[in-house]
Short mmCIF file of C-alpha atoms and ligand atoms in Angstrom, two decimals:
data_model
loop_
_atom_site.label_atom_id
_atom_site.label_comp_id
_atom_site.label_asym_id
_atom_site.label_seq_id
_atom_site.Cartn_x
_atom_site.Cartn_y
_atom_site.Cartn_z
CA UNK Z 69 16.63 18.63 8.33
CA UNK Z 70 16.01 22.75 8.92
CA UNK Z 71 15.33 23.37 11.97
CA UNK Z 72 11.27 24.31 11.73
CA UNK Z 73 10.70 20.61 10.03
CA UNK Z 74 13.31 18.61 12.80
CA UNK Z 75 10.59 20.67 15.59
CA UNK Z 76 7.87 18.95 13.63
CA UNK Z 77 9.54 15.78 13.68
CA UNK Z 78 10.57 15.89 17.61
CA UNK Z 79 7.27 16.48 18.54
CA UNK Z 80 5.96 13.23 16.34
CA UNK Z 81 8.36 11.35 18.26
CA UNK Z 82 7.49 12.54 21.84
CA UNK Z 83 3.46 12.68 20.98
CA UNK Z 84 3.79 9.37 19.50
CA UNK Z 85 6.16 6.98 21.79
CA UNK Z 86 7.19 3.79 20.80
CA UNK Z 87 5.59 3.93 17.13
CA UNK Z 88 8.64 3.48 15.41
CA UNK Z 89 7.23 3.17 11.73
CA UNK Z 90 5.33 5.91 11.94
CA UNK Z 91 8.03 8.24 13.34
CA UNK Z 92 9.97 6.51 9.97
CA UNK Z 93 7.34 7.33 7.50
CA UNK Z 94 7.31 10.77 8.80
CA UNK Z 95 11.07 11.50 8.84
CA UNK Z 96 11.04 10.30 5.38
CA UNK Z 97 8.57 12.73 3.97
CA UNK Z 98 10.02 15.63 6.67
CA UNK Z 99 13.56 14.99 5.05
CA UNK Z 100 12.14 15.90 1.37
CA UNK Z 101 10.79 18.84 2.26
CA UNK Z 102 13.47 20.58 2.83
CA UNK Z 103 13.77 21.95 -0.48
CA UNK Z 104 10.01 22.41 -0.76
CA UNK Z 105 10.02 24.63 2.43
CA UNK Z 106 13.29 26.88 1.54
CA UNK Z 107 11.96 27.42 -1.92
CA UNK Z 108 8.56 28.20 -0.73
CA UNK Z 109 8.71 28.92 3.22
CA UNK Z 110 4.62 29.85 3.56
CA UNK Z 111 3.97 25.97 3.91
CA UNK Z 112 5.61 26.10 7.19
CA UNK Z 113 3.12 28.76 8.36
CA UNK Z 114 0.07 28.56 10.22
CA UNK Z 115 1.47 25.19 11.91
CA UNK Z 116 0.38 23.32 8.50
CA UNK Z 117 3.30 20.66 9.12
CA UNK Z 118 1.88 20.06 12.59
CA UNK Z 119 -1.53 19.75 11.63
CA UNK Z 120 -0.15 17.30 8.55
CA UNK Z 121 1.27 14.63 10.33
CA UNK Z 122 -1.66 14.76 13.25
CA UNK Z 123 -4.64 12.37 12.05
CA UNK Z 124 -7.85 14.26 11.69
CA UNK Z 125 -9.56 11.54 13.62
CA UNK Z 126 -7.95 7.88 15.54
CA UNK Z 127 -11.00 5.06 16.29
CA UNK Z 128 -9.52 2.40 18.12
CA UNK Z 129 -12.25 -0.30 18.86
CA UNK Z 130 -12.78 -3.56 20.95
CA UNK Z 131 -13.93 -6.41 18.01
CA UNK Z 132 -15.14 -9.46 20.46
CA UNK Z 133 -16.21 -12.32 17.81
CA UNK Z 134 -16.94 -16.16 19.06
CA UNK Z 135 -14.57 -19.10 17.41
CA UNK Z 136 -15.98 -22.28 15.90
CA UNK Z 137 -15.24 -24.13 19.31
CA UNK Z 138 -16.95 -21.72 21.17
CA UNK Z 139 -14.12 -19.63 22.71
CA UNK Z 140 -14.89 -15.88 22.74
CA UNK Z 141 -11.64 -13.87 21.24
CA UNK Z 142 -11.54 -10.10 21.76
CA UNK Z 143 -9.38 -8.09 19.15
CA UNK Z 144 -8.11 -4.30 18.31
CA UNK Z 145 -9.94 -2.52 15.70
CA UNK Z 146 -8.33 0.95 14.16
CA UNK Z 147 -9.79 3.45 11.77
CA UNK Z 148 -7.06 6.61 11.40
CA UNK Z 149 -9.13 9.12 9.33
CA UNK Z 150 -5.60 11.05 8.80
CA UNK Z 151 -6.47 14.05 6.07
CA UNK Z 152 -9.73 14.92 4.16
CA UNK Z 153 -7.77 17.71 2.17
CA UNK Z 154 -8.44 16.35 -1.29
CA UNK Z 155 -11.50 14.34 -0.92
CA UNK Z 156 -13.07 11.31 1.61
CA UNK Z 157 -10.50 9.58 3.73
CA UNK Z 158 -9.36 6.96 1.25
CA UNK Z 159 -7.27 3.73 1.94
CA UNK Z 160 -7.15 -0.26 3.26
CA UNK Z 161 -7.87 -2.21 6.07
CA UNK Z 162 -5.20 -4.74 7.22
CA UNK Z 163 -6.01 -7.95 9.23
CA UNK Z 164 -2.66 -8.87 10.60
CA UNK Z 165 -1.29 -10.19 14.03
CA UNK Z 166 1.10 -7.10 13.78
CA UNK Z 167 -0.98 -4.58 13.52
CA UNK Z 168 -1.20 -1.55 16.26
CA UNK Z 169 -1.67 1.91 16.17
CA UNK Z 170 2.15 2.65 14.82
CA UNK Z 171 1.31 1.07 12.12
CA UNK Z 172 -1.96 2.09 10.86
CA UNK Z 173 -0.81 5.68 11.26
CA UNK Z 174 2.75 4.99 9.15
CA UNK Z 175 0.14 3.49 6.57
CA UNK Z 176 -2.78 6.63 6.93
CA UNK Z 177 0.27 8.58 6.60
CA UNK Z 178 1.89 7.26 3.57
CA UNK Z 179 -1.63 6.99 1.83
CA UNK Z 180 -1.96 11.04 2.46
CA UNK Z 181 0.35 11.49 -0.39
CA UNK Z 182 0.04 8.16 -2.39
CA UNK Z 183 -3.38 9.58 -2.92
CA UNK Z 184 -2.44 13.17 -3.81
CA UNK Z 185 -0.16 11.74 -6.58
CA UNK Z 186 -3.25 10.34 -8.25
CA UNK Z 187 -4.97 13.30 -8.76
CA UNK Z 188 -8.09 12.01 -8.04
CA UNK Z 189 -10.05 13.47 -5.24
CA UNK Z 190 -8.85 11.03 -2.03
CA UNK Z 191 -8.02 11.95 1.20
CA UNK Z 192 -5.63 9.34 2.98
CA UNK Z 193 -6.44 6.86 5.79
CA UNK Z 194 -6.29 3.26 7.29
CA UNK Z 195 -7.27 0.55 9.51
CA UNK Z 196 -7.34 -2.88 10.63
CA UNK Z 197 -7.18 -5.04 13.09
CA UNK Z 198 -4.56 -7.59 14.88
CA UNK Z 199 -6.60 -10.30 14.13
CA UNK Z 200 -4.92 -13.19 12.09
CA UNK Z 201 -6.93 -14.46 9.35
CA UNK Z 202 -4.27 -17.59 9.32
CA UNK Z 203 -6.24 -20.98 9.69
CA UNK Z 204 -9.35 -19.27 10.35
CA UNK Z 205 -12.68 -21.19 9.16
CA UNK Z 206 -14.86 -19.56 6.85
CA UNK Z 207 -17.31 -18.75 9.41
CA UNK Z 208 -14.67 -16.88 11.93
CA UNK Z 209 -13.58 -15.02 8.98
CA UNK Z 210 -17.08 -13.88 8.17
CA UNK Z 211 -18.22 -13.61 12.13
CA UNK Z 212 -14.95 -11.30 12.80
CA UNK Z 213 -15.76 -9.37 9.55
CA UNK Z 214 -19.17 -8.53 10.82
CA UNK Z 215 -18.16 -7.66 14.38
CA UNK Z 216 -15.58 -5.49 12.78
CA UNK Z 217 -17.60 -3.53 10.49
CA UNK Z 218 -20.64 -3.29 13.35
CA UNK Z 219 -18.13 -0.25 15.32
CA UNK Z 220 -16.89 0.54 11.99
CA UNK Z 221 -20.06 1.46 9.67
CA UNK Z 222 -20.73 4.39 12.14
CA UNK Z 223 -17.54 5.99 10.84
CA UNK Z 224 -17.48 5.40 6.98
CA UNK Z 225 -19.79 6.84 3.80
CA UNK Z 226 -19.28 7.33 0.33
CA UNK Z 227 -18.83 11.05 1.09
CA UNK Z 228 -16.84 10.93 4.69
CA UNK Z 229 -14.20 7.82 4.44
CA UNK Z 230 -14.02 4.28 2.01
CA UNK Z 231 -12.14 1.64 3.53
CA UNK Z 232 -10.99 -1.14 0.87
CA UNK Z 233 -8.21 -4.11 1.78
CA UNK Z 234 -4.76 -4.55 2.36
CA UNK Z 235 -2.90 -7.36 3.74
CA UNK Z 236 -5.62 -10.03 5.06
CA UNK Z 237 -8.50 -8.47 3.39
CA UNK Z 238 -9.23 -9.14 -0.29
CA UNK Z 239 -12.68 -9.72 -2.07
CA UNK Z 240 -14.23 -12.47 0.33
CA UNK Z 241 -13.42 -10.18 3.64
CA UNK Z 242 -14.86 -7.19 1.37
CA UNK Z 243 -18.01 -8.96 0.53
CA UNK Z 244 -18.51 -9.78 4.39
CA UNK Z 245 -17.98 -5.97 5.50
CA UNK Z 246 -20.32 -5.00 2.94
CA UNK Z 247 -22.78 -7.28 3.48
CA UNK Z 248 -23.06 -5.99 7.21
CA UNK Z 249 -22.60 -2.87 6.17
CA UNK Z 250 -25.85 -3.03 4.27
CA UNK Z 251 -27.64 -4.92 6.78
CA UNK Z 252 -26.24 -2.27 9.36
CA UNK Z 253 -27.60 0.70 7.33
CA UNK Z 254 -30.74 -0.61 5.24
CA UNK Z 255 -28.27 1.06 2.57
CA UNK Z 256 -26.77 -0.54 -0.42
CA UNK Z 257 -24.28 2.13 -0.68
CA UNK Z 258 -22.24 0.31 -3.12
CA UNK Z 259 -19.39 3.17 -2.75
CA UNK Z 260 -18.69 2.81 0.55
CA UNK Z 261 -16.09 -0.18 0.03
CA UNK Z 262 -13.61 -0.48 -2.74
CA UNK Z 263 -12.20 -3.92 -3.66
CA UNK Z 264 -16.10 -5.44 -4.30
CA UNK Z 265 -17.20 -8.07 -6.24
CA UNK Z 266 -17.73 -7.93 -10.17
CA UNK Z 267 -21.07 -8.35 -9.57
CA UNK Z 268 -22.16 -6.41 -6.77
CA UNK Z 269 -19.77 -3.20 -7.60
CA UNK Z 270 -16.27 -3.85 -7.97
CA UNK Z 271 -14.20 -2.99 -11.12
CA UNK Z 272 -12.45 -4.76 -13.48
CA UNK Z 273 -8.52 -4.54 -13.16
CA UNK Z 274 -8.89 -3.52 -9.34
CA UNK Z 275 -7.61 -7.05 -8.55
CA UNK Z 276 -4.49 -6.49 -10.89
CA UNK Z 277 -4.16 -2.95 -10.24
CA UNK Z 278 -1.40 -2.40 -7.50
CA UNK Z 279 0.95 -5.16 -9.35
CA UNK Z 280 0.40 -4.02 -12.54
CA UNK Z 281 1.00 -0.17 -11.77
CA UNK Z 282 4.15 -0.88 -9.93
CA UNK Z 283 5.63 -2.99 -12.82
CA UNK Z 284 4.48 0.04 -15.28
CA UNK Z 285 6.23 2.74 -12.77
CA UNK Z 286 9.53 0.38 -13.06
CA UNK Z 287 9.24 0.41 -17.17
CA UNK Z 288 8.81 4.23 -16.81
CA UNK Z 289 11.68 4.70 -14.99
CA UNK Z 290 13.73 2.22 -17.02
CA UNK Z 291 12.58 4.48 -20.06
CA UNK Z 292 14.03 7.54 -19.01
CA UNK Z 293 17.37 5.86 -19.55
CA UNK Z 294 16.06 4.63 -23.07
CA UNK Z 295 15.58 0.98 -21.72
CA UNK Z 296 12.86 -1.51 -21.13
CA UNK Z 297 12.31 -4.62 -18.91
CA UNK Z 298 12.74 -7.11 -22.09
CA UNK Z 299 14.72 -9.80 -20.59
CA UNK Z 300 15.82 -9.20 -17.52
CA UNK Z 301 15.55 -10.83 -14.44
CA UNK Z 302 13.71 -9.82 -11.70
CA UNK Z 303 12.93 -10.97 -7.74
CA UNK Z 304 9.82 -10.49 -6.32
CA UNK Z 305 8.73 -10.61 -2.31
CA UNK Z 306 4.88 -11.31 -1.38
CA UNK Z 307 2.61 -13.80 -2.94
CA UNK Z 308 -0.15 -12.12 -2.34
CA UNK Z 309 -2.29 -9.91 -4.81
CA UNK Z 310 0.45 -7.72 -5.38
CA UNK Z 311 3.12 -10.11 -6.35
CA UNK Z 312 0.92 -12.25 -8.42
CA UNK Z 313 -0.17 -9.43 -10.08
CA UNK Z 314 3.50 -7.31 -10.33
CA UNK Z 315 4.81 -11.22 -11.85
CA UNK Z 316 1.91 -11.26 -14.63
CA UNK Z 317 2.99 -7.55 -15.86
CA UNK Z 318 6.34 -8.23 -15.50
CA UNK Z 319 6.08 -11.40 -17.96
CA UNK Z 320 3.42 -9.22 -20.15
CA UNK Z 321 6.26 -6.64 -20.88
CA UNK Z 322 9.02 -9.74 -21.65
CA UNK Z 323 10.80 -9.80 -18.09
CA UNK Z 324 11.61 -12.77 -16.45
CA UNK Z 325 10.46 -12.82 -12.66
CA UNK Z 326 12.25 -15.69 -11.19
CA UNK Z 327 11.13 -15.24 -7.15
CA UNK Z 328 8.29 -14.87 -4.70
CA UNK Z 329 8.01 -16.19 -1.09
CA UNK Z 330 5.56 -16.28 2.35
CA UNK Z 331 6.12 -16.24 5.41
CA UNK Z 332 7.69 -19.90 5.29
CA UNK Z 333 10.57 -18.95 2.95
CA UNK Z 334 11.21 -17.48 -0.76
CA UNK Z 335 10.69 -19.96 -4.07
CA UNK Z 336 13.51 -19.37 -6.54
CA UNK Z 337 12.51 -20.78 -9.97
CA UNK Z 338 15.27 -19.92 -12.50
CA UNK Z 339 13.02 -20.83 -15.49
CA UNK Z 340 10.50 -17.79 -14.89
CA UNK Z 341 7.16 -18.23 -12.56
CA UNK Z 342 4.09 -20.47 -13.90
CA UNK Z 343 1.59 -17.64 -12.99
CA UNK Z 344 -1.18 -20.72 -13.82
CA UNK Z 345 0.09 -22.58 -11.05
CA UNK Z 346 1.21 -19.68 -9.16
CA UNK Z 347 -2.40 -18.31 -9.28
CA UNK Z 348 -4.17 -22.10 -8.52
CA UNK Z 349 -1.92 -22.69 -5.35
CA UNK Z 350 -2.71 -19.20 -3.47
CA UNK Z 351 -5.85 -17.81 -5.47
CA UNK Z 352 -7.56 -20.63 -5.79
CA UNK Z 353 -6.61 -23.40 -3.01
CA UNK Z 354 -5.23 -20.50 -0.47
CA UNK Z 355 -2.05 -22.58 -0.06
CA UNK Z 356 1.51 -22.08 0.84
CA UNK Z 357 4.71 -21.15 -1.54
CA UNK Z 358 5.88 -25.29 -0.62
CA UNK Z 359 2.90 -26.34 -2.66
CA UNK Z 360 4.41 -24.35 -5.78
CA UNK Z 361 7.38 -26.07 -5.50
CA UNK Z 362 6.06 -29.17 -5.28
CA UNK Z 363 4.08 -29.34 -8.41
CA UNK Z 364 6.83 -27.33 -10.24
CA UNK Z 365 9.91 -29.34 -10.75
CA UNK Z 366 13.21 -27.18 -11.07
CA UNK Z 367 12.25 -25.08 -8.53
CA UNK Z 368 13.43 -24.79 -4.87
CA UNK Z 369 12.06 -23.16 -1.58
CA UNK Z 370 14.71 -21.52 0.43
CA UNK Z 371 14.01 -21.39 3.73
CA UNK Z 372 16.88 -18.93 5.08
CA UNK Z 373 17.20 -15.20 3.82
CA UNK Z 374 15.31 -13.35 1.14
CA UNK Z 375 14.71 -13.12 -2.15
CA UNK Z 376 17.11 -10.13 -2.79
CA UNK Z 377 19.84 -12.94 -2.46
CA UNK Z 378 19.16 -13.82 -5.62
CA UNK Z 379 21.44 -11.92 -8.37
CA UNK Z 380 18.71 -10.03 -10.65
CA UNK Z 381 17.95 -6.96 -12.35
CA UNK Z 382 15.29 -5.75 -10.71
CA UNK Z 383 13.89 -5.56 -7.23
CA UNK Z 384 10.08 -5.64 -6.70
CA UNK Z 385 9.38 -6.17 -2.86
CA UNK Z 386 5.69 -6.71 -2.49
CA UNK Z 387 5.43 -8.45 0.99
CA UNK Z 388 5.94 -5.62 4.10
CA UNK Z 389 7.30 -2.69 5.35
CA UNK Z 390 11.11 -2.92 6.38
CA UNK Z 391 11.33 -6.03 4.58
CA UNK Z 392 14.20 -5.28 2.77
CA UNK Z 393 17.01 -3.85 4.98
CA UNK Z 394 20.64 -2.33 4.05
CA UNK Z 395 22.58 -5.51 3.87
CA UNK Z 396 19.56 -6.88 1.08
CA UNK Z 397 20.47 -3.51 -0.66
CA UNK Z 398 24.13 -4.31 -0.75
CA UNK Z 399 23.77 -7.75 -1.91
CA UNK Z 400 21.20 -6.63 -4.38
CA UNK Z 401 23.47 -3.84 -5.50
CA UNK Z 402 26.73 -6.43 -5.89
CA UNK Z 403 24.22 -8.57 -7.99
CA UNK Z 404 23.49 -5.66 -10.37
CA UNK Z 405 20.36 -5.03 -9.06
CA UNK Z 406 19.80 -1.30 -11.30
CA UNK Z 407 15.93 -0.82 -10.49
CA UNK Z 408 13.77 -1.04 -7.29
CA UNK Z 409 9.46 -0.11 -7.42
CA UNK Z 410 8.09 -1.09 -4.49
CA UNK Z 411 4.77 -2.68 -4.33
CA UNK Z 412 4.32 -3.13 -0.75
CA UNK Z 413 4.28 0.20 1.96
CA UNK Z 414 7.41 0.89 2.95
CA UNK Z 415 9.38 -1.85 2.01
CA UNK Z 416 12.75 -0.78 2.48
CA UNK Z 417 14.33 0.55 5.73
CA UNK Z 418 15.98 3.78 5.34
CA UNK Z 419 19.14 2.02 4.75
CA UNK Z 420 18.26 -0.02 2.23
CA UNK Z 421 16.73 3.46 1.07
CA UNK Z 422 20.08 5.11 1.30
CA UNK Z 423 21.70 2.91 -0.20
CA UNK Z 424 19.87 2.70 -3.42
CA UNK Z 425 20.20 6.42 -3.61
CA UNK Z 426 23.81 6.60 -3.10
CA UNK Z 427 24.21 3.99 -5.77
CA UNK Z 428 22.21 6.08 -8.60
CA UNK Z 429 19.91 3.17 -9.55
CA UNK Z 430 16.46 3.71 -10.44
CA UNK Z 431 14.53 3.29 -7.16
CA UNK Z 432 10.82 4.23 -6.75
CA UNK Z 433 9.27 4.34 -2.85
CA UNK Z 434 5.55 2.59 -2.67
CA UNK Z 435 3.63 5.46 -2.31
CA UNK Z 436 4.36 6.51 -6.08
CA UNK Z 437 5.03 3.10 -7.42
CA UNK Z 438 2.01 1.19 -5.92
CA UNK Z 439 -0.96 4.01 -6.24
CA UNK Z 440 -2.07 1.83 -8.71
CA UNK Z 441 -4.30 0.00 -6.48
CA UNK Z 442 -5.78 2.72 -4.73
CA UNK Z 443 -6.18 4.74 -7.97
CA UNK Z 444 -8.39 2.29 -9.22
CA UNK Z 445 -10.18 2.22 -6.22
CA UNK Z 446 -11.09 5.79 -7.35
CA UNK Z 447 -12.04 4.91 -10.07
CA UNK Z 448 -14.06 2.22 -8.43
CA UNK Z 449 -16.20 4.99 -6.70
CA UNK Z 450 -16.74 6.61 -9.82
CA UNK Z 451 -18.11 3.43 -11.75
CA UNK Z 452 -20.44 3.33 -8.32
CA UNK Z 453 -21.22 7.04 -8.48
CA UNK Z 454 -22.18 7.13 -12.32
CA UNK Z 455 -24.11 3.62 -11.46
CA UNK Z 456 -21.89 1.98 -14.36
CA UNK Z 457 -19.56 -0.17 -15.65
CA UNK Z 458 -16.19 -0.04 -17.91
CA UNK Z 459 -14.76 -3.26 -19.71
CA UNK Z 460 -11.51 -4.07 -18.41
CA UNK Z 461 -9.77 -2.27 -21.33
CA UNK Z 462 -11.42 1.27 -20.31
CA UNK Z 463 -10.37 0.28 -16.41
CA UNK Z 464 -6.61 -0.47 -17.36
CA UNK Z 465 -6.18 2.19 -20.25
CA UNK Z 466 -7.36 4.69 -16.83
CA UNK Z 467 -4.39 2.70 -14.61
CA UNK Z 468 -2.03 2.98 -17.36
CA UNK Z 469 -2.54 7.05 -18.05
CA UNK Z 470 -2.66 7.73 -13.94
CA UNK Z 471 0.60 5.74 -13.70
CA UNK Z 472 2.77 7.44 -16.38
CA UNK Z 473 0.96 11.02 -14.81
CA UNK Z 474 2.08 9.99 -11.12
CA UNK Z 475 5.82 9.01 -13.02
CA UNK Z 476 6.33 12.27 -14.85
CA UNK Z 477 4.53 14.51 -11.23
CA UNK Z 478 7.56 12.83 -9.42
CA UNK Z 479 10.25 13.34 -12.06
CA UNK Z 480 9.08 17.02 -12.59
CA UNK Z 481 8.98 17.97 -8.86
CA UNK Z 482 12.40 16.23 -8.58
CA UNK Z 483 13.84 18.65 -10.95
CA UNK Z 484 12.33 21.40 -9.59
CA UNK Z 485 13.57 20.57 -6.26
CA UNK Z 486 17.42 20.51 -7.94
CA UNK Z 487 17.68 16.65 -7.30
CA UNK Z 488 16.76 15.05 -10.83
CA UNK Z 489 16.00 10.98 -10.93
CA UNK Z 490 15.45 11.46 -7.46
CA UNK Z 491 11.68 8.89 -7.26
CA UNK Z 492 11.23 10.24 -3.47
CA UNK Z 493 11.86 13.41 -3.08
CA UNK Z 494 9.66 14.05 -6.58
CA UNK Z 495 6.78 11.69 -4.75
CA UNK Z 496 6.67 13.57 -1.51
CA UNK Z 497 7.48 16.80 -2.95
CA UNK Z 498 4.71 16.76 -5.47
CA UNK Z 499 2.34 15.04 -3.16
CA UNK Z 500 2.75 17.49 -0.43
CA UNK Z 501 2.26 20.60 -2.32
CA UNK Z 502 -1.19 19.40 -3.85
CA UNK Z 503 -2.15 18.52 -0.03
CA UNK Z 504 -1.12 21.61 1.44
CA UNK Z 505 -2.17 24.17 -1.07
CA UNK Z 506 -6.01 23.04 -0.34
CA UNK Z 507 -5.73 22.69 3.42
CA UNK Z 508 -4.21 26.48 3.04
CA UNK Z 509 -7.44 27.44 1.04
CA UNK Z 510 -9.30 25.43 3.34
CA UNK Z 511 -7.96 28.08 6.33
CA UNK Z 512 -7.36 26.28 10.00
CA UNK Z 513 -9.22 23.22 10.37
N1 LIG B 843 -4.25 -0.90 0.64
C1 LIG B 843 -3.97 -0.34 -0.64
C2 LIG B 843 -2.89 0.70 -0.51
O1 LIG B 843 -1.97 0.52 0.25
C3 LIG B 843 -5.22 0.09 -1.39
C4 LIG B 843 -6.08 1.10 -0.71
C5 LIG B 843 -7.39 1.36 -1.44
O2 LIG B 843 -7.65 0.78 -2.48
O3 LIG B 843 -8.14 2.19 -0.90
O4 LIG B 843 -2.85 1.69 -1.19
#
């Protein structure tokens, strides 16, 4: 790195101890600019890289909430309102034991430029809380949703910062926010939440979006080399919205997606995923990968390693950051493994990253190849806004166009930059500049 962005970098490390994501998600966007800052040296100036990677605003709140049995539990709320640049603070809320303040910052700070790249008026943030949904009754999920939102509705508006979910929260912890929300606020500001119900707000194809975008970024990229994901085989992490959603593209555009997996192990099923059953086991009865496998014979649950240990064509992890590290890259490389979109944030360490780099495959980082969730979010608040609605064909047309735009932004700033079919350098690149030219016209704040 030059020497003013390794200062910037330093200092993240020393003002941020111990956050070791965050420092990772920095370093990664620091390392791209490079170019950006030798080509055009005024974004240095004015200490716009040290105001960049310093959150507007942290909220770090206690979220007491009482169990079915009686036993008070106290958890860790966060709200990082990172950068209001290019509109209202904009991203998820994640409701996982793992969750501190390292990680909710590596997130705000990824969703800074994930945003940019849509082009759609969103500033970048994120929260949460290390609260573990897993085996959780109804009620505690709807108790801890309202204790969470009672700290958090002082923060959030339409206009100043719209949460939506992430890992743990999905439409029922959505409709439980809001609901307090409205209580809260005698307010039924319906855009103050993405990710709501079809009848009280929400948008058709905001369920599908983030899958469905990262599985169009991958056929954009596979179409710059004049090819297309007909037939091949492909490995997917997660089996959560994402992966559900990245497996029913996949099989729209005549791939075969043979994995997915939890926590308890990775389901290889050589004869392509039955989305129906797929979608009944952890849509529908909130169940386990094992279930799959047991209603589906000729598949198997592997309970040691990951999926990228299965030879395939394509990589989609959709699980969790750092899931997939350099010795998955190798063996997905020596399987012939030529295209990686991640779905999940981060999913890749920076060897893993490295690797696919060094290997000229086709690799796209999250932040380009999963907007697709958050951009229909935006377009979410604009249904809200207008007071309307849009069929699902008008909603996915939208995702479609704002994926092959966010595609062509990266491949564009990657030439410009002198490193062609390079996925992230073109994302940060191109998501930086539109971030920093308006906090430059927005002078020191
Ligand atoms: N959590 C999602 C993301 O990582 C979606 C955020 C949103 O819809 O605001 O981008």
């Amino acid at each position: 790195m030059q020497d003013v962005v390794e200062k910037v970098y330093e200092q993240v490390v020393a003002r941020n101890r111990g956050e070791a994501e965050f420092h990772q998600a920095v370093r990664e966007v620091l390392e791209s600019l490079d170019p950006v800052i030798a080509k055009h040296p005024h974004y240095a100036d004015n200490a716009l890289l040290e105001r960049i990677v310093e959150p507007e605003r942290q909220i770090i709140f206690r979220v007491p909430w009482v169990d079915d049995a009686g036993t008070v539990h106290v958890n860790r709320g966060f709200r990082i309102e990172f950068n209001s640049a290019l509109g209202p603070y904009k991203g998820g809320l994640r409701f996982h034991p793992s969750v501190n303040a390292g990680i909710i910052k590596f997130l705000g700070f990824e969703q800074i430029f994930k945003n940019a790249l849509t082009n759609q008026g969103i500033g970048g943030g994120k929260g949460g809380a290390d609260f573990d949904p897993h085996g959780r009754s109804e009620g505690e999920i709807m108790r801890f949703c309202q204790s969470f939102m009672t700290e958090l509705a002082r923060h959030i508006g339409p206009a100043t910062d719209v949460p939506a979910g992430d890992i743990g929260v999905g439409g029922r912890e959505i409709g439980y926010l809001f609901g307090q929300y409205k209580r809260l606020r005698n307010a039924y500001d319906a855009g103050v939440l993405t990710g709501k119900g079809l009848a009280w707000g929400g948008s058709l194809a905001r369920t599908e979006a983030t899958g469905y975008g990262t599985v169009l970024f991958a056929a954009s990229m596979l179409a710059t080399k004049g090819e297309t994901l007909e037939g091949k085989k492909v490995a997917v992490s997660g089996a959560g919205n994402v992966a559900i959603y990245a497996i029913e593209k996949a099989q729209q555009l005549g791939a075969v997606p043979i994995t997915f997996s939890d926590s308890s192990g990775y389901v290889v099923d050589e004869a392509g995923v039955d989305l129906d059953l797929l979608k009944q086991v952890k849509e529908v009865e909130r169940g386990r990968v094992k279930d799959y496998v047991e209603r589906r014979p000729g598949a198997r649950l592997v309970t040691k390693g990951r999926p990228w240990d299965v030879p395939v064509d394509v990589a989609l992890p959709c699980a969790t950051q750092n899931e997939l590290d350099g010795d998955n890259a190798a063996t997905l490389l020596r399987g012939g493994c030529a295209v990686v979109a991640e779905g999940a944030n981060m999913p890749s360490t920076p060897e893993a990253v490295e690797a696919f780099q060094s290997a000229g495959i086709l690799y796209a980082p999250g932040k380009a190849s999963n907007a697709g969730g958050v951009a229909t979010s935006a377009l979410e608040m604009e249904q809200n806004a207008g007071r309307t609605r849009w069929d699902f064909a008008t909603a996915d047309a939208k995702l479609t166009a704002i994926m092959a735009d966010i595609h062509d932004s990266c491949v564009a700033a990657a030439e410009e930059y002198g490193r062609p079919g390079d996925y992230v350098l073109g994302a940060n690149a191109a998501g930086f500049t539109r971030v920093a030219d308006v906090m430059i016209a927005h002078g020191i704040v």
